[in-house]
Short mmCIF file of C-alpha atoms in Angstrom, two decimals:
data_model
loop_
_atom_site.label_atom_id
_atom_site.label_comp_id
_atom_site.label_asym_id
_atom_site.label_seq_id
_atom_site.Cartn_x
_atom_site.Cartn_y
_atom_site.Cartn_z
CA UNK A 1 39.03 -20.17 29.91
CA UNK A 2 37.67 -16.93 29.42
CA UNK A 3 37.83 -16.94 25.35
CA UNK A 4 36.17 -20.67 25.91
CA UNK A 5 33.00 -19.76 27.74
CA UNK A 6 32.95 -16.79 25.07
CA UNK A 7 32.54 -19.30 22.59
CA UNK A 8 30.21 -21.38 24.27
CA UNK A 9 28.07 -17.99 24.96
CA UNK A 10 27.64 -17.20 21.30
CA UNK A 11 26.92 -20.49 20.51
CA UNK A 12 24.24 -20.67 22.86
CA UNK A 13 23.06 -17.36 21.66
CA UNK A 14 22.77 -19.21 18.00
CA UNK A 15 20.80 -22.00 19.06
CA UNK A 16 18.95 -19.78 21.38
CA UNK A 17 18.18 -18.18 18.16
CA UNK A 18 17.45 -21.20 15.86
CA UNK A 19 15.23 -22.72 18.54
CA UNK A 20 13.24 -19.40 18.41
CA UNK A 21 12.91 -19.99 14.17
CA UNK A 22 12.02 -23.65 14.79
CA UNK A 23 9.20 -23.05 17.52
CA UNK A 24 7.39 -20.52 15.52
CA UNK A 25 3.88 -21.98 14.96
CA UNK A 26 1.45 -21.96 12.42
CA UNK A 27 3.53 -20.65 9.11
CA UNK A 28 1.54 -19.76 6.21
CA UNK A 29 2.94 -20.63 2.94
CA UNK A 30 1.57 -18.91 -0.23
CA UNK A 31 1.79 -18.93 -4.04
CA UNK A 32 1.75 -16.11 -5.91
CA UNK A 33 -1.42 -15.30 -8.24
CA UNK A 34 0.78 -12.64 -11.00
CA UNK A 35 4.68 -11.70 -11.46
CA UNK A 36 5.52 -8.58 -12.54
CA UNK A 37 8.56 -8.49 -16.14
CA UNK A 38 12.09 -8.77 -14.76
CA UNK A 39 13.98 -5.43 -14.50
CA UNK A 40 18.00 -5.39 -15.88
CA UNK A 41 19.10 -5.49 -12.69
CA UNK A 42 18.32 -5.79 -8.85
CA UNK A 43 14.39 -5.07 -8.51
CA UNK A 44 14.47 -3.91 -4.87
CA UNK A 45 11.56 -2.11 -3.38
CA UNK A 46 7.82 -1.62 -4.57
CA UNK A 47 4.69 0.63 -3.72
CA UNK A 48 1.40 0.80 -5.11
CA UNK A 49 -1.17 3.00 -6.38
CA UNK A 50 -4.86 2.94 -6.29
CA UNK A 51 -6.61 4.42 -9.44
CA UNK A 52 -8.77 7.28 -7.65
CA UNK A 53 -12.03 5.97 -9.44
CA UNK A 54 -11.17 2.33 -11.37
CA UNK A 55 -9.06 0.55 -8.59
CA UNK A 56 -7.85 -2.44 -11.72
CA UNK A 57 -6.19 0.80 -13.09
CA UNK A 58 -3.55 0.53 -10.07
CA UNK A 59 -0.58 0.33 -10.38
CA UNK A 60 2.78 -1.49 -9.08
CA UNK A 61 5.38 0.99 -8.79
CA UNK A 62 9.23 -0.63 -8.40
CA UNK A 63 12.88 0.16 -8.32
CA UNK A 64 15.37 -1.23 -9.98
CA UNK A 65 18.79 -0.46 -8.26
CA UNK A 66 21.11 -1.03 -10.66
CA UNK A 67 23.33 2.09 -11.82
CA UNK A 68 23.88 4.28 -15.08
CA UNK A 69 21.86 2.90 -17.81
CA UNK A 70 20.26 -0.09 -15.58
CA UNK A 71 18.40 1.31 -12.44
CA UNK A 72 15.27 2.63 -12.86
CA UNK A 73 11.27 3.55 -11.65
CA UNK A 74 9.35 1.26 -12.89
CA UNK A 75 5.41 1.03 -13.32
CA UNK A 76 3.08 -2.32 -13.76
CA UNK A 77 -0.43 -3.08 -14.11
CA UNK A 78 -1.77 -5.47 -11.99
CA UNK A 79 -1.24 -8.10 -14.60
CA UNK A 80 2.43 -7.93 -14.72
CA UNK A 81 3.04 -6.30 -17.65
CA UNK A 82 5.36 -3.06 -17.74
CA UNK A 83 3.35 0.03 -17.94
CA UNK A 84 6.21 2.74 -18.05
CA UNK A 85 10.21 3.31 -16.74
CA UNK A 86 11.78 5.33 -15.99
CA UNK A 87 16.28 5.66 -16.10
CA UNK A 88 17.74 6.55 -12.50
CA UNK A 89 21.57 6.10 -11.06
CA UNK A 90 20.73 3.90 -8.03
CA UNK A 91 17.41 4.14 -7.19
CA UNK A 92 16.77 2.38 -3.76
CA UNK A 93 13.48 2.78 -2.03
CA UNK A 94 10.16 4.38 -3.03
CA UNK A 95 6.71 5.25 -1.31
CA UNK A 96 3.68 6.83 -2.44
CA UNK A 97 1.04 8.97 -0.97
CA UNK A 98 -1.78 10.16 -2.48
CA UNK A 99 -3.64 14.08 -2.51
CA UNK A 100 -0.91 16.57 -2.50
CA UNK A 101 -1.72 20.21 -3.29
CA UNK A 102 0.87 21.07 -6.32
CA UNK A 103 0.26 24.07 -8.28
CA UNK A 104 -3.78 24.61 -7.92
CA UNK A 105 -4.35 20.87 -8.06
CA UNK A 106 -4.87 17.66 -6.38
CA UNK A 107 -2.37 15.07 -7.38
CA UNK A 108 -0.92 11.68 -6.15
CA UNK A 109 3.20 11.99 -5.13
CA UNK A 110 5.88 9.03 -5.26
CA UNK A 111 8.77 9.72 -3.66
CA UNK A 112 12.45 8.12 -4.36
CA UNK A 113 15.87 7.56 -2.51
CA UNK A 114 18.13 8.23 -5.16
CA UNK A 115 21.76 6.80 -3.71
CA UNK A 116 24.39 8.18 -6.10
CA UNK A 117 23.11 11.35 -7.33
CA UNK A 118 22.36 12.36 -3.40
CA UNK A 119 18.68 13.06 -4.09
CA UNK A 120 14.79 12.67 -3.27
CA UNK A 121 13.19 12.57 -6.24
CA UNK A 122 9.76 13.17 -6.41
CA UNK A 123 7.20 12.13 -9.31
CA UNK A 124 3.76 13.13 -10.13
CA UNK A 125 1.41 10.36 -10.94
CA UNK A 126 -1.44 11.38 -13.61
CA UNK A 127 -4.62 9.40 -13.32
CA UNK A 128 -5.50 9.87 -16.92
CA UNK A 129 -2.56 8.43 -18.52
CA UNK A 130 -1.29 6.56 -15.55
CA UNK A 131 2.23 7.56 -15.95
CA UNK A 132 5.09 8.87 -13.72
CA UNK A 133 6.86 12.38 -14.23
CA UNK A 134 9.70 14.15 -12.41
CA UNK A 135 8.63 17.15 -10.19
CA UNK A 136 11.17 17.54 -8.13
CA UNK A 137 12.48 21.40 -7.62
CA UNK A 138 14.66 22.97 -10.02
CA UNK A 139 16.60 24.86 -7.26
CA UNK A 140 19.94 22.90 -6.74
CA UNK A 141 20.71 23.80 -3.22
CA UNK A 142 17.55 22.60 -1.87
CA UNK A 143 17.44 19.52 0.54
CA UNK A 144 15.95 17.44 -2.15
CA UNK A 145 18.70 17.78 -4.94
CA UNK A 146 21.52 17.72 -2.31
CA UNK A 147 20.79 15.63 0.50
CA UNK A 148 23.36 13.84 2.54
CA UNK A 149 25.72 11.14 1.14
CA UNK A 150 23.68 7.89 0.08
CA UNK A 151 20.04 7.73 0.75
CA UNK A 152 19.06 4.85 1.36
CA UNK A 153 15.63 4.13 3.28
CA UNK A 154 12.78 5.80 2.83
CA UNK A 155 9.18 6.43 3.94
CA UNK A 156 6.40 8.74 3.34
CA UNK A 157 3.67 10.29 5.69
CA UNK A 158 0.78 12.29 5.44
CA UNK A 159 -0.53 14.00 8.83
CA UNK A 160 -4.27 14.14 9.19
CA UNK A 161 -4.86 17.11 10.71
CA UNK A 162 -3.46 19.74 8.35
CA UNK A 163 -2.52 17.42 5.01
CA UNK A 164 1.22 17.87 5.41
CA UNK A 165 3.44 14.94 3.31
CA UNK A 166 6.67 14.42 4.52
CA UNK A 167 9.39 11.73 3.51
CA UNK A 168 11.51 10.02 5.85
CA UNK A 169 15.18 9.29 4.75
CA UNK A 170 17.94 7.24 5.89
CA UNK A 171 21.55 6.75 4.88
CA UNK A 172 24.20 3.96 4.03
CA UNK A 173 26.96 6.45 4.48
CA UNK A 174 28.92 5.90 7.70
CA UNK A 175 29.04 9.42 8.23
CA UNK A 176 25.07 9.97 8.41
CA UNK A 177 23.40 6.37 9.06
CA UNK A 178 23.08 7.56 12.54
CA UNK A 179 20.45 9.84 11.95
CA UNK A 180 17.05 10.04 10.13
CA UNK A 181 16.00 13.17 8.45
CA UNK A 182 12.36 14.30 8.11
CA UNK A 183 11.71 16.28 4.97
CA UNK A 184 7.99 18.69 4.55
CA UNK A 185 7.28 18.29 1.28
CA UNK A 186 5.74 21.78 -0.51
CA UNK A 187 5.11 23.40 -3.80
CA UNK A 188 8.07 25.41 -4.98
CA UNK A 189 5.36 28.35 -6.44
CA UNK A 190 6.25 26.67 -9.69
CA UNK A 191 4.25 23.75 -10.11
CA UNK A 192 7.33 21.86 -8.51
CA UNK A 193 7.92 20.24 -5.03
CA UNK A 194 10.74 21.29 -2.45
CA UNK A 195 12.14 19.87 0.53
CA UNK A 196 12.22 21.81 3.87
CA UNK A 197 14.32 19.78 6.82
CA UNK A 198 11.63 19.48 9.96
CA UNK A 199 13.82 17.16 12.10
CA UNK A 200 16.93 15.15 12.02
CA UNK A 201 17.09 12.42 14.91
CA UNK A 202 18.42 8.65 16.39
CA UNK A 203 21.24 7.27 17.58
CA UNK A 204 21.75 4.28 15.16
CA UNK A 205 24.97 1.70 15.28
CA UNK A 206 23.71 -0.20 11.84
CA UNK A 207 22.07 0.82 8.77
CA UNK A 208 18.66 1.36 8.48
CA UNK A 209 16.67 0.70 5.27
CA UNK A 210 13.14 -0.66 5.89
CA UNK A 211 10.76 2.08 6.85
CA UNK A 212 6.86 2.32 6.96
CA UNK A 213 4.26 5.06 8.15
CA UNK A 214 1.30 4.46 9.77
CA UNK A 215 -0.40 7.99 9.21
CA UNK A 216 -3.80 7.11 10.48
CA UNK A 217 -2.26 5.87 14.35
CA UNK A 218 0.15 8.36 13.97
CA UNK A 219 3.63 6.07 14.07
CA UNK A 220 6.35 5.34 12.32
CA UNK A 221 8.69 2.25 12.02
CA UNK A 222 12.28 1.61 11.27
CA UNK A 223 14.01 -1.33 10.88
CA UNK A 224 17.91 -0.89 11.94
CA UNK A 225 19.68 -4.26 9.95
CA UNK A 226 20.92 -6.99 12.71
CA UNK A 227 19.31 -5.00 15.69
CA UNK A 228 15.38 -4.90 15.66
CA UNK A 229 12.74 -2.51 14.64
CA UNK A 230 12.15 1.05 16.57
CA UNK A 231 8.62 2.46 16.55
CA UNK A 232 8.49 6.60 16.81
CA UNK A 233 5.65 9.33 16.44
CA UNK A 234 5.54 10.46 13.10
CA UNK A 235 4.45 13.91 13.09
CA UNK A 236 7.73 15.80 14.25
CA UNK A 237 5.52 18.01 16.63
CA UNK A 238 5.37 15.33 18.90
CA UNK A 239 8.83 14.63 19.70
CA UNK A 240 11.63 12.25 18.86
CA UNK A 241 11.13 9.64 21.46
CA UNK A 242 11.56 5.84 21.24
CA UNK A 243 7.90 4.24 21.63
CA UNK A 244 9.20 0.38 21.56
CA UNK A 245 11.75 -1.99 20.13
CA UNK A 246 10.95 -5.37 18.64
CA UNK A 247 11.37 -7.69 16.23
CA UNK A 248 14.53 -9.01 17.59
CA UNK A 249 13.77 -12.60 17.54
CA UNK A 250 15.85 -13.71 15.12
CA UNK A 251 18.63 -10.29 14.79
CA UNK A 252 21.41 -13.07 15.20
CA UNK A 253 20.81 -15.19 11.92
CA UNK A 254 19.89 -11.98 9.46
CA UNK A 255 18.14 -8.41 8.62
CA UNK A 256 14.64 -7.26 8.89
CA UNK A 257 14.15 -5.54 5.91
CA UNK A 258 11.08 -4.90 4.17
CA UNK A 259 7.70 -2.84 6.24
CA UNK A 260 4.54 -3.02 5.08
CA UNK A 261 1.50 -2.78 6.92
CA UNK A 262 -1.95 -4.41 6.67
CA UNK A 263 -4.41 -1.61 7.22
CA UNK A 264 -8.26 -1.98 8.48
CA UNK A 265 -10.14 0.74 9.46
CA UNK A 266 -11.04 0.04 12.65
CA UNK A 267 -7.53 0.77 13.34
CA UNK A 268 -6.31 -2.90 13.37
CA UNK A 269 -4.54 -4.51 10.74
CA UNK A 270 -0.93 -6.32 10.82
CA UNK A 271 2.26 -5.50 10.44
CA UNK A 272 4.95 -7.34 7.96
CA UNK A 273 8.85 -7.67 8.23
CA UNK A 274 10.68 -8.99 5.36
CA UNK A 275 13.56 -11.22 6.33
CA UNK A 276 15.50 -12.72 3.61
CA UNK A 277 18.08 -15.15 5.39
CA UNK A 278 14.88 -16.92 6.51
CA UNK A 279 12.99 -16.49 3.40
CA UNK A 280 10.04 -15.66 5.07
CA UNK A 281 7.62 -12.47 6.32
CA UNK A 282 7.24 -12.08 10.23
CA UNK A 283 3.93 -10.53 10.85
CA UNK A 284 2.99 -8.43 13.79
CA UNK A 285 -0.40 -6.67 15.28
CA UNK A 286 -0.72 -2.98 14.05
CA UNK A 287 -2.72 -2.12 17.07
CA UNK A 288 0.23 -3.53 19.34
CA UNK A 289 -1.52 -5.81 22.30
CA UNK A 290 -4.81 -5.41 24.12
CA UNK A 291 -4.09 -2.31 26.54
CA UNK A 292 -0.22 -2.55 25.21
CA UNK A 293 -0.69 -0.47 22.09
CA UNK A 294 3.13 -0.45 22.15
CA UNK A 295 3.71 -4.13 22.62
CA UNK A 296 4.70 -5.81 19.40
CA UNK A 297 4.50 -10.27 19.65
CA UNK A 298 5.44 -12.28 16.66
CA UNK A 299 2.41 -13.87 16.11
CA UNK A 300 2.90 -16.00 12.48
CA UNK A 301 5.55 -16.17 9.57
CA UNK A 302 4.81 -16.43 5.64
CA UNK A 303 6.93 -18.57 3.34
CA UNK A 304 6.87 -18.67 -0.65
CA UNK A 305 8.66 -22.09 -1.19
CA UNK A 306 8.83 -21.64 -4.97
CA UNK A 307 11.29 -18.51 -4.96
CA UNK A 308 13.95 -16.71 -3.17
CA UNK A 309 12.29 -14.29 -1.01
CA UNK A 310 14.03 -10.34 -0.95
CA UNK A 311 13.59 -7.40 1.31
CA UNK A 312 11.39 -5.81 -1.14
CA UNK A 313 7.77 -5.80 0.57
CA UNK A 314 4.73 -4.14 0.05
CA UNK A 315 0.72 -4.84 1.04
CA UNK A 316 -2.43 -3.35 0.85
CA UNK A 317 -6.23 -4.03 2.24
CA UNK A 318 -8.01 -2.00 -0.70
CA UNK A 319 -10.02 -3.98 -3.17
CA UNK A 320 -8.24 -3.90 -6.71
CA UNK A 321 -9.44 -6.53 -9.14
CA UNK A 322 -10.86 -9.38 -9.47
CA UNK A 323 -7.61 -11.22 -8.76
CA UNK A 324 -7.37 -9.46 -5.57
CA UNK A 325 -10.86 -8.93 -4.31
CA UNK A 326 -9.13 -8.64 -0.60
CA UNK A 327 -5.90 -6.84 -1.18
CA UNK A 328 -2.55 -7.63 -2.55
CA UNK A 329 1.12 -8.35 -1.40
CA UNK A 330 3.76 -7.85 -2.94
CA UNK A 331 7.03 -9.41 -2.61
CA UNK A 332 10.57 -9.12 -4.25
CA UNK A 333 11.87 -12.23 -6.02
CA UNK A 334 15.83 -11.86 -5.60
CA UNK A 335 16.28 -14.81 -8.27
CA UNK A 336 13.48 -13.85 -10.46
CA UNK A 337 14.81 -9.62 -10.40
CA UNK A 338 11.01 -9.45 -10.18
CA UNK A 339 7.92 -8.72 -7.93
CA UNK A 340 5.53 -11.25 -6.76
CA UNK A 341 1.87 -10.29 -6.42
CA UNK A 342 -0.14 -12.49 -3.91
CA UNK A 343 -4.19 -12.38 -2.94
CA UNK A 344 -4.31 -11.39 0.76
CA UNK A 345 -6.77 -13.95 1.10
CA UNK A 346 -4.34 -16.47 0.15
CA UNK A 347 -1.92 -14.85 2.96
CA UNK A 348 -4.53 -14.63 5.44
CA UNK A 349 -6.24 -18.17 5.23
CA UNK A 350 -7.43 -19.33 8.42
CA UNK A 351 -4.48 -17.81 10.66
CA UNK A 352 -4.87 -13.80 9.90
CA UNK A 353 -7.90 -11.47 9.17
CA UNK A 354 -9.21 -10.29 6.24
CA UNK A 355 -10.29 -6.55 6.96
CA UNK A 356 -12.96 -4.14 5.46
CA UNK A 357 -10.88 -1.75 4.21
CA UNK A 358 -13.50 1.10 3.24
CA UNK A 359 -13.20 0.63 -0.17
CA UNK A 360 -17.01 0.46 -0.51
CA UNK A 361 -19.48 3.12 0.18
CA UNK A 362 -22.67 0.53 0.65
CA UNK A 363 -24.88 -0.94 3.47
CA UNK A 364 -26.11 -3.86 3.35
CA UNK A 365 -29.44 -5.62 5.02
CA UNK A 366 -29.02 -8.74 4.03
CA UNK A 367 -28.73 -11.88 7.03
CA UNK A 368 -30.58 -13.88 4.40
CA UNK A 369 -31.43 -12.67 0.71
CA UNK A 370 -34.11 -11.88 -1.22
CA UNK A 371 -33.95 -13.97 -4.51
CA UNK A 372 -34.31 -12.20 -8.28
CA UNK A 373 -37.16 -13.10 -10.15
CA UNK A 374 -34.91 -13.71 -12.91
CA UNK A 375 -32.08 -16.25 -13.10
CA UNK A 376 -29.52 -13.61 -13.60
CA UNK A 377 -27.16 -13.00 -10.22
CA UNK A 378 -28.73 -9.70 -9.52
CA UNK A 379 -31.15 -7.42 -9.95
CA UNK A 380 -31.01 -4.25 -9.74
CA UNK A 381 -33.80 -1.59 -8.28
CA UNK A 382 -35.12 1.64 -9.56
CA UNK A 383 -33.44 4.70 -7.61
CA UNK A 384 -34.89 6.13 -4.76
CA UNK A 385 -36.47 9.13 -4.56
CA UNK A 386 -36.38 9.91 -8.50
CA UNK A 387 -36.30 12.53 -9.61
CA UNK A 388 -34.15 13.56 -7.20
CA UNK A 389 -31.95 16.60 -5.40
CA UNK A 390 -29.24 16.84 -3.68
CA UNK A 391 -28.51 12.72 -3.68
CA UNK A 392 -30.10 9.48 -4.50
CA UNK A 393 -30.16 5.79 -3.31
CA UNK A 394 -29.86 3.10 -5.36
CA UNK A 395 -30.76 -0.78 -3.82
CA UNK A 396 -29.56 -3.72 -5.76
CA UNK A 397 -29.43 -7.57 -4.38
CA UNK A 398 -27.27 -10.20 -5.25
CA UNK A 399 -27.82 -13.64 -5.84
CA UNK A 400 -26.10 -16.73 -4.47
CA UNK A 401 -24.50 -18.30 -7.53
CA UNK A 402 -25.58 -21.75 -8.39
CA UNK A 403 -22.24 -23.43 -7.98
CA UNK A 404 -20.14 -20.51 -5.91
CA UNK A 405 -22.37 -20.60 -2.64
CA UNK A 406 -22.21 -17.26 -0.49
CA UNK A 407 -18.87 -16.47 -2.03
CA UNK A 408 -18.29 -13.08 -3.04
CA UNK A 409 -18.82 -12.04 -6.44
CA UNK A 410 -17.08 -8.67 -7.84
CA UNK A 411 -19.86 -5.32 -8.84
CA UNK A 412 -19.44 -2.57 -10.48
CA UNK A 413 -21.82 0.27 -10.33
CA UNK A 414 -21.56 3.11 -12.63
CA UNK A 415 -23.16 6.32 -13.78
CA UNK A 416 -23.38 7.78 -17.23
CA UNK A 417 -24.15 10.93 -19.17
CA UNK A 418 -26.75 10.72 -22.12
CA UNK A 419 -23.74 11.06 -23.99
CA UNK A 420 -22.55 7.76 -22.64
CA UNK A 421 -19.62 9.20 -20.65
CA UNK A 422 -18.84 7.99 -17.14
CA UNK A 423 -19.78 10.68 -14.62
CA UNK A 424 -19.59 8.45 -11.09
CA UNK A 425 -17.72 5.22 -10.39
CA UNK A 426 -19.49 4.50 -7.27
CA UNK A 427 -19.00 0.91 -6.56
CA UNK A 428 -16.40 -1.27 -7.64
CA UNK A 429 -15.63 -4.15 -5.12
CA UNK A 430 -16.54 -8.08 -4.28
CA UNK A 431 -19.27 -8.09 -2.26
CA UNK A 432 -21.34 -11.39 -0.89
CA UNK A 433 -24.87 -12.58 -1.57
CA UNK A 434 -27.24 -9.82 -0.21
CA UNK A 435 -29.16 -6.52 -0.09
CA UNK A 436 -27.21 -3.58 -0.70
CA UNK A 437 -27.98 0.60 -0.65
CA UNK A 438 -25.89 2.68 -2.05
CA UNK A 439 -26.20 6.42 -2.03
CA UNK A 440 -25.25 8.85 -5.17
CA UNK A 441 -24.89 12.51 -3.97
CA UNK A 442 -24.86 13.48 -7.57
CA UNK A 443 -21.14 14.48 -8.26
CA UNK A 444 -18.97 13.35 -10.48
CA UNK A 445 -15.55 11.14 -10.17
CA UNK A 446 -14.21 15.07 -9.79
CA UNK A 447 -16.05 15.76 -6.91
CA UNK A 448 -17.81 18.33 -8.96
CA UNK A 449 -21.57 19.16 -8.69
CA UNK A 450 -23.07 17.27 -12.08
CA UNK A 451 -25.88 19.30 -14.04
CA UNK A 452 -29.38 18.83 -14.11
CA UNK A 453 -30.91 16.07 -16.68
CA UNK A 454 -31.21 12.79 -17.58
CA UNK A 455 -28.66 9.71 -16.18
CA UNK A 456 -28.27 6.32 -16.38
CA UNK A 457 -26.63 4.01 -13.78
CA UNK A 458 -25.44 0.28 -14.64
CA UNK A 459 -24.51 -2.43 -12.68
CA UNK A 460 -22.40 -5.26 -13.98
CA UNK A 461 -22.04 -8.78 -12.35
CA UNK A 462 -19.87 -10.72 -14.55
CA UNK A 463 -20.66 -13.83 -15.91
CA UNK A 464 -24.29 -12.88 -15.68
CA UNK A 465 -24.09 -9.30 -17.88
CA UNK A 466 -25.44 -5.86 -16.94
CA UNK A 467 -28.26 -3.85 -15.94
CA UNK A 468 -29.17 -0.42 -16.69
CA UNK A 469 -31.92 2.27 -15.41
CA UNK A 470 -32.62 5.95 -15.94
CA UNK A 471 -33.13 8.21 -13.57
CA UNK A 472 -33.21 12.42 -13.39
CA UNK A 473 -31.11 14.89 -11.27
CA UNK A 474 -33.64 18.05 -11.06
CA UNK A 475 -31.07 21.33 -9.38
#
């Protein structure tokens, strides 16, 4: 009798669980808009990386966890095609953050779980050439070079208040999966980066792979396979307690995998669990529920019907191209050993927001729109005061388009040198029919001071060309 109602328990567990899958409403299924080139063997997880002043300069960076000759780092435009890789022994997870202080400079960090060589690697990525290389520490005994036995998951974080990057790492090994270790990134003195151990903390039955910061909030999340998702603070200074647990909807019939979260800057966004035995992305508030900032509801799923959906997930809310005026997804093809890129406005459709992310730095005054006297889709203004000192505005408006209505239409504004070299990438977004301001405060893409003399700013509206005016910066 007993081993009966056992069996009669778990299977009401299982439908329980499958009733739960069934009665989710309003699923949003998508098609991709790009694919990244196949890797050799098991593409697995993927970041990306905003070009400081040309965001369709990004970049998709991707594992590929095969081993010996196989795995590697790889790095892809937003079109697809391979842009560099790099050979690794198991790479598993990677994450990127961006303004780390390495050797007198600025630079942008990726970080990578390295499973059979017991390492964090971490690259530098150069804005110039766009390309990846190894800075990890020399020094073999340091926690970077000889961490514990498999890494496996990992995040990165960068704490407001003082700039400190840290990685968060988990492990496959049976020995260590029931802890997390925090690692403070710093420069070795060398022009390298080294590992110092902050914290080491859980209690975890299961592996744990899928891991995202939020650094702006302040959290972190961690996805422990076949048991939910646990939500901690992520500077170390505040403590190791548990803030919630979610996510368990559907812990019976598979793994949440995959984090990724949906940022606005208003604090709100969404956040996304991969979960391949349904194929599908659950999506979740960032800011948790009104008054409950802790409270997590399922509130929608996403489905690709054309491909078999992985654990690999990553998303964005910054403006890149074009193609992804909105933001971009991206999600591992298991089949296709590949990553899908999709528009966040094709995710979001009528269900889930579409965010200002901050990517711009203009106003706007437009409820209507003032119409250009030519037929061109904008016209640009002469800057304001000029000459000028310390910074300038400079007004443009934008036309509705004869067939495209009040949809957005993508601008870039630029300044130049008499030479014809650019100083200032100051715009380079979708914006809507309207009125817009947008201040120069006369450095360059540097953050440098530019010289006195003669510039010229130009602002291009594709189909209908580009615009150009001079203007003087008197010190």
């Amino acid at each position: 009798m007993v081993r009966e109602y056992l069996k009669m328990t778990a299977v009401s567990f299982l439908l329980s669980a499958s009733l739960m899958l069934a009665q989710t409403t309003n699923t949003i299924t998508v098609k991709s808009r790009v694919s990244t080139s196949q890797v050799t063997s098991d593409a697995d997880d993927a970041a990306v990386w905003m070009h400081p002043t040309d965001p369709s300069k990004s970049l998709i960076i991707g594992t590929d966890k095969g081993g010996s000759s196989n795995g590697g780092l790889f790095a892809w435009n937003l079109d697809g095609t391979q842009k560099q890789r790099i050979s690794l022994n198991h790479p598993n997870n990677v994450d990127i953050r961006f303004g780390f202080k390495l050797g007198g400079q600025t630079v942008d960090l990726a970080a990578v779980s390295i499973r059979d060589s017991r390492q964090v690697r971490i690259f530098k990525i150069d804005s110039g050439s766009r390309k990846l290389s190894d800075v990890t520490t020399l020094d073999t005994t340091n926690v970077l070079n000889k961490t514990f036995e498999s890494p496996y998951g990992l995040l990165m974080y960068k704490r407001p208040s003082d700039g400190s990057v840290f990685v968060i790492v988990s492990s496959r090994h049976t020995s260590f999966r029931d802890k997390l270790w925090q690692i403070r990134l710093e420069d070795d003195g060398i022009g390298r980066v080294k590992g110092v151990v902050v914290r080491k903390f859980g209690d975890y039955k299961n592996v744990v792979e899928g891991m995202v910061a939020d650094d702006e909030l302040g959290f972190f999340y961690a996805s422990e396979e076949r048991v939910g998702i646990h939500k901690y603070y992520a500077d170390p200074l505040k403590g190791n307690a548990r803030l919630a647990f979610f996510a368990t909807e559907d812990s019976l019939v598979g793994n949440n995998e995959g984090l990724a979260l949906y940022k606005c800057t208003n604090g709100t966004g969404y956040l996304l669990v991969a979960h391949p035995e349904t194929r599908s992305i659950k999506v979740y508030r960032r800011e948790g529920e009104k008054g409950a900032p802790h409270q997590h509801r399922l509130l929608t799923r996403i489905k690709d019907d054309s491909s078999k959906a992985g654990d690999g997930l990553e998303v964005s809310s910054r403006a890149y191209s074009p193609i992804f005026p909105y933001g971009v997804m991206i999600w591992h093809d298991q089949a296709g050993r590949n990553f899908r890129l999709y528009a966040w406005e094709d995710v979001a459709k009528k269900i889930l927001s579409i965010c200002d992310s901050g990517t711009t730095s203009v106003e706007t005054d437009a409820t209507g729109m003032s119409d250009p006297a030519s037929g061109a889709l904008a016209l640009l203004q002469q800057n304001s005061p000029n000459p000028f000192n310390p910074e300038t505005e400079i007004r443009f408006v934008l036309k509705k388009a004869p067939q495209g209505g009040a949809a957005p239409v993508w601008v870039k504004l630029t300044i130049y040198n008499l030479l014809g070299e650019e100083v200032r990438n100051l715009l380079n977004a979708p914006l809507t029919p309207g009125t817009y301001t947008v201040r120069w405060d006369a450095k360059d893409n540097k953050g440098l001071s530019a010289g006195s003399g003669i510039y010229f700013y130009q602002l291009r509206v594709p189909p209908s060309g580009i615009e150009t005016r001079r203007m003087v910066l008197l010190r």
